[in-house]
mmCIF file with all atom_site columns, C-alpha atoms in Angstrom:
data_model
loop_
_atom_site.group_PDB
_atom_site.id
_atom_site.type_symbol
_atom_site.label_atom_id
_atom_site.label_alt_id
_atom_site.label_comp_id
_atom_site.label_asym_id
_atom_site.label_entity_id
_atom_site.label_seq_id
_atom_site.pdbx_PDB_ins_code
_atom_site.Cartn_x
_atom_site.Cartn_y
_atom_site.Cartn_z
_atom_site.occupancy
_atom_site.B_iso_or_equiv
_atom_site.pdbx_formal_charge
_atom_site.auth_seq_id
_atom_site.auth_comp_id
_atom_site.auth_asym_id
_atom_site.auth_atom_id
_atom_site.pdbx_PDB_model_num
ATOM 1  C CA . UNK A 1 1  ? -22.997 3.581   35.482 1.00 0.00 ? 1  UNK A CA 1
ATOM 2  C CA . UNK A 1 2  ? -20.128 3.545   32.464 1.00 0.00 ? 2  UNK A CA 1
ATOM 3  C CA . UNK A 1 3  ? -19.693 -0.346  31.072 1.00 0.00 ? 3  UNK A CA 1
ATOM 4  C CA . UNK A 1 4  ? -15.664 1.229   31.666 1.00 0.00 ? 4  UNK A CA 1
ATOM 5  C CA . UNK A 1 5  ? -16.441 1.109   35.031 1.00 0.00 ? 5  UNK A CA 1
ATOM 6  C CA . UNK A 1 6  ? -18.293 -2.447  34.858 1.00 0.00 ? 6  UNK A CA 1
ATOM 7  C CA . UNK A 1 7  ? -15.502 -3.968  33.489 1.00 0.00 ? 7  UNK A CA 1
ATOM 8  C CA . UNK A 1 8  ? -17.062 -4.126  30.103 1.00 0.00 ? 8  UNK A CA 1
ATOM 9  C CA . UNK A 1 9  ? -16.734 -2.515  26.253 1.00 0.00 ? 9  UNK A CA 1
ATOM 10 C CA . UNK A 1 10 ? -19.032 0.347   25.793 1.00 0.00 ? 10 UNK A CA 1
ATOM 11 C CA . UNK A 1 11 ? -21.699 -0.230  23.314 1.00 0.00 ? 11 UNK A CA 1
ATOM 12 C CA . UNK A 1 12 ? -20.859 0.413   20.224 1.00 0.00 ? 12 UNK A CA 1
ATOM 13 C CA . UNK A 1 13 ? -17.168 0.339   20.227 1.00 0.00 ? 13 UNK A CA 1
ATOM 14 C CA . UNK A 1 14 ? -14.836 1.313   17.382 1.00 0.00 ? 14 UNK A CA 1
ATOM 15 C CA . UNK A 1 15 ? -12.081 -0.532  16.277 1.00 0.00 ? 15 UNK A CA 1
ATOM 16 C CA . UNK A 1 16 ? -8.834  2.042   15.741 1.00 0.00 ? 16 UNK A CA 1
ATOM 17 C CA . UNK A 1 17 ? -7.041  2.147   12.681 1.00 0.00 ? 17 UNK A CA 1
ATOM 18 C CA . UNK A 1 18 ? -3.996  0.813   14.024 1.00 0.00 ? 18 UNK A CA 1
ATOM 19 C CA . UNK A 1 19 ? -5.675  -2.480  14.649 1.00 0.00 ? 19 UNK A CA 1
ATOM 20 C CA . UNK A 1 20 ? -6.096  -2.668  10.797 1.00 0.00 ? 20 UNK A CA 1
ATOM 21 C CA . UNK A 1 21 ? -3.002  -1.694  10.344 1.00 0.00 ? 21 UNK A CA 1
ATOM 22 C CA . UNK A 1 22 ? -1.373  -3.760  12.422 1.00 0.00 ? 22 UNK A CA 1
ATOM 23 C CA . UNK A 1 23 ? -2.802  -7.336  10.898 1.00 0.00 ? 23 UNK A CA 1
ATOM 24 C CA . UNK A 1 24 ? -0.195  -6.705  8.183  1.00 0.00 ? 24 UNK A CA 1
ATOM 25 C CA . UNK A 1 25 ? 2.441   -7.705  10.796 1.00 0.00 ? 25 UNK A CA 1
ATOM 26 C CA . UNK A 1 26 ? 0.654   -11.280 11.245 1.00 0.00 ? 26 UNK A CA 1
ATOM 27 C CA . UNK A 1 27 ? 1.941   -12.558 7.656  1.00 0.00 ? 27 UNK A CA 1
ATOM 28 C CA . UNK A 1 28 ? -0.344  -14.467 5.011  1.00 0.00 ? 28 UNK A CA 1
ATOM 29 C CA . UNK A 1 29 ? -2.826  -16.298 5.393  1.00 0.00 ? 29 UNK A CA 1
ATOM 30 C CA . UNK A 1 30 ? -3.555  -16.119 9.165  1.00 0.00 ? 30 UNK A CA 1
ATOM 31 C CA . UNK A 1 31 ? -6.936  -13.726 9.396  1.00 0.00 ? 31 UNK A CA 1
ATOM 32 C CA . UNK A 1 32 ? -10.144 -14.673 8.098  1.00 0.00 ? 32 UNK A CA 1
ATOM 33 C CA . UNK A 1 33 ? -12.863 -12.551 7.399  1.00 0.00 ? 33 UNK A CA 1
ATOM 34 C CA . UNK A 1 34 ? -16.348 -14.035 6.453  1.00 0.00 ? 34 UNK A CA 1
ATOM 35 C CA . UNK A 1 35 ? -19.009 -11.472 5.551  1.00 0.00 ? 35 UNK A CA 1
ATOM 36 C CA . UNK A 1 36 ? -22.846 -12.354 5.565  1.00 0.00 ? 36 UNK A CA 1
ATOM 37 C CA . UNK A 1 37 ? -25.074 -10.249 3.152  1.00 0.00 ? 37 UNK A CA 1
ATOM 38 C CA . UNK A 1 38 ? -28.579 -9.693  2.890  1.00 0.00 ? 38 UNK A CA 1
ATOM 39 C CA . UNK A 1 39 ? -28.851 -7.709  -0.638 1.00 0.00 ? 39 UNK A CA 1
ATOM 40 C CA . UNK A 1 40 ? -26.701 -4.666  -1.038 1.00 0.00 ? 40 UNK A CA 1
ATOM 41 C CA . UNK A 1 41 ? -25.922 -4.928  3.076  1.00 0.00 ? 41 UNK A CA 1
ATOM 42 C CA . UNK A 1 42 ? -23.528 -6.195  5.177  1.00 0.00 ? 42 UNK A CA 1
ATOM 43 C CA . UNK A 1 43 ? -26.038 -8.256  7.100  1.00 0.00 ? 43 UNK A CA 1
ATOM 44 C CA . UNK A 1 44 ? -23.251 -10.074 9.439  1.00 0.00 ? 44 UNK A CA 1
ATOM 45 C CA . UNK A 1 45 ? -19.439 -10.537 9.910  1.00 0.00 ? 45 UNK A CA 1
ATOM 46 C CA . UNK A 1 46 ? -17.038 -12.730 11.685 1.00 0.00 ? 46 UNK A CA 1
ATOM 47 C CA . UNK A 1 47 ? -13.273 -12.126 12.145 1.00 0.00 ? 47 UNK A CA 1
ATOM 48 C CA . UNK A 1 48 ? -11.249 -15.275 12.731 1.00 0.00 ? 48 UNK A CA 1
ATOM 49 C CA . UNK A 1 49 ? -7.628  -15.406 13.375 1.00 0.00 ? 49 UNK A CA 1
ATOM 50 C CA . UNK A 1 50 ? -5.454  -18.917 12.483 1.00 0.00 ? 50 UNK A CA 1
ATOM 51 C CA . UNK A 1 51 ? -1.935  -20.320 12.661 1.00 0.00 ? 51 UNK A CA 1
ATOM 52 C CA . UNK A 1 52 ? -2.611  -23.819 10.129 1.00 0.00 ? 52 UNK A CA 1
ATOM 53 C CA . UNK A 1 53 ? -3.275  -25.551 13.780 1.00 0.00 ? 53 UNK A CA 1
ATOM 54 C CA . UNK A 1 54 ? -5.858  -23.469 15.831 1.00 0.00 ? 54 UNK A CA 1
ATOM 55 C CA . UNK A 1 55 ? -8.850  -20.868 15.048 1.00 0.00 ? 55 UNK A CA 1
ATOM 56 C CA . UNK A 1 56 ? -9.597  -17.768 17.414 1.00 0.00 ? 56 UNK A CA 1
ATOM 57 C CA . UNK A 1 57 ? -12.796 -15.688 16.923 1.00 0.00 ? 57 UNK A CA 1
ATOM 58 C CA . UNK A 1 58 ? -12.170 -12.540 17.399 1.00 0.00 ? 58 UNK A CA 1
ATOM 59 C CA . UNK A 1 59 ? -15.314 -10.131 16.512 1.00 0.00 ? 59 UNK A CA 1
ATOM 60 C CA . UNK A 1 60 ? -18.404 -11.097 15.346 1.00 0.00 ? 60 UNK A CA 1
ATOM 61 C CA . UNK A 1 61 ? -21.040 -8.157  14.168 1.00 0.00 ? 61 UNK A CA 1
ATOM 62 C CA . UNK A 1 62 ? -24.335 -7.812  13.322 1.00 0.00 ? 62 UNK A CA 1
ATOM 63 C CA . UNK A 1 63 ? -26.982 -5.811  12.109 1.00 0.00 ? 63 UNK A CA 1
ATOM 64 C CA . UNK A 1 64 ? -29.670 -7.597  13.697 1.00 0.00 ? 64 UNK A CA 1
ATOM 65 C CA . UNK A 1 65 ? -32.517 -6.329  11.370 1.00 0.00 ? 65 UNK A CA 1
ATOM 66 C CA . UNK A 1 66 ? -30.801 -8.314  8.573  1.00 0.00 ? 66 UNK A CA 1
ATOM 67 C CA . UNK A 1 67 ? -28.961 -10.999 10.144 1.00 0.00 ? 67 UNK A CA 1
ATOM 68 C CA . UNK A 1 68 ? -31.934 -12.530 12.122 1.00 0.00 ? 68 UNK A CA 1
ATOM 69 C CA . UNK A 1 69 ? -33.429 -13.730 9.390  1.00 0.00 ? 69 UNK A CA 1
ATOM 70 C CA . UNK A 1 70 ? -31.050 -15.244 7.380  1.00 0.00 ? 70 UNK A CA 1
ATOM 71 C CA . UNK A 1 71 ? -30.026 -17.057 11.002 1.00 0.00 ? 71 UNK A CA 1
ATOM 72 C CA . UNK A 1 72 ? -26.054 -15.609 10.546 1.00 0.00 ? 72 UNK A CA 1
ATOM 73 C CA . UNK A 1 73 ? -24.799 -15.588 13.477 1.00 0.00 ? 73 UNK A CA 1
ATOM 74 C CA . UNK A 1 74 ? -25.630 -19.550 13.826 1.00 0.00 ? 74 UNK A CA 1
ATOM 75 C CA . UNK A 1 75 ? -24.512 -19.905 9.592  1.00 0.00 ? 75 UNK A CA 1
ATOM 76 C CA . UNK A 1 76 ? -21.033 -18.370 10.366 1.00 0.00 ? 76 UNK A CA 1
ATOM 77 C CA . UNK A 1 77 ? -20.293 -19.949 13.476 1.00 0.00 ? 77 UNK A CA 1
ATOM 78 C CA . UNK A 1 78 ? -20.980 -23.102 11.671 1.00 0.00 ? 78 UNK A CA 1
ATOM 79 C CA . UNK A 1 79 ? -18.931 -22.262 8.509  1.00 0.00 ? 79 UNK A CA 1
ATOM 80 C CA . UNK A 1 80 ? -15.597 -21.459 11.247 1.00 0.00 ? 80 UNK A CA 1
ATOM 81 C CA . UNK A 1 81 ? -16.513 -25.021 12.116 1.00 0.00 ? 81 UNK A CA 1
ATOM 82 C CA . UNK A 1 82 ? -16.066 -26.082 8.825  1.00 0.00 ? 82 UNK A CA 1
ATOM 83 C CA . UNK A 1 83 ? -13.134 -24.643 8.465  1.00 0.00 ? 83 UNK A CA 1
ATOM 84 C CA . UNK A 1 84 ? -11.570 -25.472 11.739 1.00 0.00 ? 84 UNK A CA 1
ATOM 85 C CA . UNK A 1 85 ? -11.548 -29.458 10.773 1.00 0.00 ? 85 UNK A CA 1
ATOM 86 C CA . UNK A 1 86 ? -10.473 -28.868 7.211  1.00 0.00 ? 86 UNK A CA 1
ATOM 87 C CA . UNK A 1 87 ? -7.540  -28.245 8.611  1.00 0.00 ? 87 UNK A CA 1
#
């Protein structure tokens, strides 16, 4: 059965370009994008979204292989923590 038909994203899923290109319209200063590597790779990523009062996750990636070890999904989500009560 299709995850469509589920009620769920299919696996892997692409963000468009128009996404990207519409993050422009949000002003300065209100995405946040944290990137975990491992070496030369792009181990782990986290996409936050902010107004100066309030965070919102919005993706989080992985490439398991790499990010297991280096424990990022646990290292980012304690980083937007961080960040959340710095204000």
């Amino acid at each position: 059965e299709r995850a469509e038909a589920k009620g769920m994203l299919p696996m892997p899923f692409e963000i468009s370009e128009a996404f990207f290109n519409g993050l422009d319209t949000l002003g300065a200063g209100k995405l946040h994008l944290t990137l975990v590597r491992v070496g030369d790779e792009i181990a782990s990523f986290i996409f936050t979204l902010h107004d100066g009062t309030s965070r919102e996750v919005k993706y989080y990636g992985a490439d398991y292989v790499h990010s297991l070890p280096v424990q990022a999904y646990f290292n980012l989500a304690c980083h937007e923590i961080e960040l959340a009560i710095a204000g």
